[in-house]
Coordinates of N, CA and C in Angstrom, one line a residue:
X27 N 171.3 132.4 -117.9 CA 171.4 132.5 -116.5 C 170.6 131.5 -115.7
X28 N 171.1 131.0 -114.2 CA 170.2 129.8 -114.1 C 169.5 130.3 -113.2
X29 N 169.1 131.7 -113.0 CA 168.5 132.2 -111.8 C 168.5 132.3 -110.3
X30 N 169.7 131.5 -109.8 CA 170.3 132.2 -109.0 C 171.3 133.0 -108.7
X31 N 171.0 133.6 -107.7 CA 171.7 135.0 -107.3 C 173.0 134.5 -106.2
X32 N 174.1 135.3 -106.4 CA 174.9 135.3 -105.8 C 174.7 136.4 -104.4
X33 N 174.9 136.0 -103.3 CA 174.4 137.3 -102.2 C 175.3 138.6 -102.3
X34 N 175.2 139.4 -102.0 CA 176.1 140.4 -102.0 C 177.1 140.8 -101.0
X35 N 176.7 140.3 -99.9 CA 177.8 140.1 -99.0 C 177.8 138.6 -98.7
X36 N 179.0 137.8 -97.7 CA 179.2 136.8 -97.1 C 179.3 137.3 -95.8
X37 N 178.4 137.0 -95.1 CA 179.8 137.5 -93.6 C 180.2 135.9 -92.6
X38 N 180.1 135.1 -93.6 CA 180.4 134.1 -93.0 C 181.8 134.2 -92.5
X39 N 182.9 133.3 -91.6 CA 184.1 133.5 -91.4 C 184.6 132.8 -92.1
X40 N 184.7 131.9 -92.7 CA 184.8 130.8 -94.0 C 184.0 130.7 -94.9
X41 N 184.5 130.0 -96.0 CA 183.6 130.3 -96.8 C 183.0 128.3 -96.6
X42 N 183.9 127.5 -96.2 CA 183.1 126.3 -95.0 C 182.1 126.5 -94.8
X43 N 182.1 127.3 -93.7 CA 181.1 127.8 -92.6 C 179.6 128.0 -93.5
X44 N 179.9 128.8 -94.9 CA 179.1 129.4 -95.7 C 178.5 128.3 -96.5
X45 N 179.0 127.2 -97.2 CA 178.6 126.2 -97.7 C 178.2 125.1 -97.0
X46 N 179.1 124.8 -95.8 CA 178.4 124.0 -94.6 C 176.6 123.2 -94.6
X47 N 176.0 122.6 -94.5 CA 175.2 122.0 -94.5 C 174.5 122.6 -92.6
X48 N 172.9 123.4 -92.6 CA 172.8 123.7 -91.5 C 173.1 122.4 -90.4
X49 N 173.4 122.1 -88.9 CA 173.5 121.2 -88.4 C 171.9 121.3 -87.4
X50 N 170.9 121.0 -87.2 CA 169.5 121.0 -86.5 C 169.8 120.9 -84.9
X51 N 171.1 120.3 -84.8 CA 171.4 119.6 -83.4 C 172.0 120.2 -82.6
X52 N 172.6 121.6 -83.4 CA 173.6 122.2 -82.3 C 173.3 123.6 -82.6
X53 N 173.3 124.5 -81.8 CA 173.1 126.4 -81.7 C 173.3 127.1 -82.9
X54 N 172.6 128.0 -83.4 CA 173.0 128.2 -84.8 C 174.3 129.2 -84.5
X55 N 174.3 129.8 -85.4 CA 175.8 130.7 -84.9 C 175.4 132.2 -84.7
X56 N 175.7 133.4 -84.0 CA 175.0 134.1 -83.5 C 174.9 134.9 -85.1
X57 N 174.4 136.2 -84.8 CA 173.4 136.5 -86.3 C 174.5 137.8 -86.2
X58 N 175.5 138.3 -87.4 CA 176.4 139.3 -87.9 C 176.1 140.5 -88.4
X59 N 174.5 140.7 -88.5 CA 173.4 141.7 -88.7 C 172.5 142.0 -87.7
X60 N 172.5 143.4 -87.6 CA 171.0 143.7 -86.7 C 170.0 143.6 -88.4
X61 N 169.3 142.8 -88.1 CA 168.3 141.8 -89.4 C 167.1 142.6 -89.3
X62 N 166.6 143.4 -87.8 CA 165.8 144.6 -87.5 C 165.7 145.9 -88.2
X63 N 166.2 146.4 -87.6 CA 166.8 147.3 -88.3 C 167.3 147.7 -89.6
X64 N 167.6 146.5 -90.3 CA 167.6 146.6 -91.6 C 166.6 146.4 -92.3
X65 N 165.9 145.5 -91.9 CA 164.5 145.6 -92.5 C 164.0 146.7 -92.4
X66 N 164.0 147.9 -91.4 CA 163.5 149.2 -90.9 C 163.9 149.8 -92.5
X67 N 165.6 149.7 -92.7 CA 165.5 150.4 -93.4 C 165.3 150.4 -94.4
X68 N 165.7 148.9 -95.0 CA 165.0 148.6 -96.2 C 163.4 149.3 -96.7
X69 N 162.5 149.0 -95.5 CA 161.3 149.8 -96.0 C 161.2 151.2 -95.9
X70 N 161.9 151.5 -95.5 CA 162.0 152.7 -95.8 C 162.3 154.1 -96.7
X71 N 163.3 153.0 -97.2 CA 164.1 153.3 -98.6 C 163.4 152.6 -99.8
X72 N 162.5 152.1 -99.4 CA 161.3 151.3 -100.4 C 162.1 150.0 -101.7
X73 N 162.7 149.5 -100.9 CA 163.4 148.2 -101.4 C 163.4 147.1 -100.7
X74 N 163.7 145.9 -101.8 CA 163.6 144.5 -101.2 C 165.1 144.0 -100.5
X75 N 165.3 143.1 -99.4 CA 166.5 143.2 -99.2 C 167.3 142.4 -100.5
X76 N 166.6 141.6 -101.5 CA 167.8 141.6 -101.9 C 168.5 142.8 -103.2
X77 N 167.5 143.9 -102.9 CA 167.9 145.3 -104.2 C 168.9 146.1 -103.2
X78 N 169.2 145.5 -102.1 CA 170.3 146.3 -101.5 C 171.6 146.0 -101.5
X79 N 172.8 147.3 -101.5 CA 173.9 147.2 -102.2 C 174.5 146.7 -101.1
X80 N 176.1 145.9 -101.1 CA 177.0 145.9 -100.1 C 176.8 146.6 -98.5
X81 N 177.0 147.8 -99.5 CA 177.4 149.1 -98.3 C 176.3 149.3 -97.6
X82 N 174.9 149.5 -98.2 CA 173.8 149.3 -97.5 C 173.9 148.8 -96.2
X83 N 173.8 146.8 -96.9 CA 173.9 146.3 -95.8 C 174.8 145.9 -94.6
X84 N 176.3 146.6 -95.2 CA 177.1 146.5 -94.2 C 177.3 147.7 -92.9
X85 N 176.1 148.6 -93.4 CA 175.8 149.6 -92.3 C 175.5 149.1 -90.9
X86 N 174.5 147.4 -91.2 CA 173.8 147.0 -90.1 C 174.7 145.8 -89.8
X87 N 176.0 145.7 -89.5 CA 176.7 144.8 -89.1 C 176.9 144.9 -87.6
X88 N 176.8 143.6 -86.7 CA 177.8 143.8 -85.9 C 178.7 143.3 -85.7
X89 N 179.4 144.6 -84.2 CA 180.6 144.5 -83.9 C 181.0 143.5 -83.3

């Protein structure tokens, strides 16, 4: 294994968008997670984000 991890979700709208190279020059794109709050729960539930499942983290999506 080469030691990287595949994420568990994408919430990219493309998978483009997802491979894309960041651009420095122009707005990033707005954030598809309250990233807050998940952290809340993450520690809560005494896990790292990346030992959280799908469903976990698709509790903290937004609409």
């Amino acid at each position: 294994m080469s030691g990287i991890r595949k994420p568990a979700v994408i919430l990219a709208d493309s998978m483009e968008e997802y491979l894309a190279p960041p651009n420095p020059y122009k707005n990033p794109p707005k954030s598809k997670l309250n990233i807050y709050e998940l952290g809340k729960y993450a520690e809560r539930v005494g896990k790292e984000f990346d030992e959280l499942t799908a469903e976990e983290i698709l509790q903290f999506k937004i609409p």
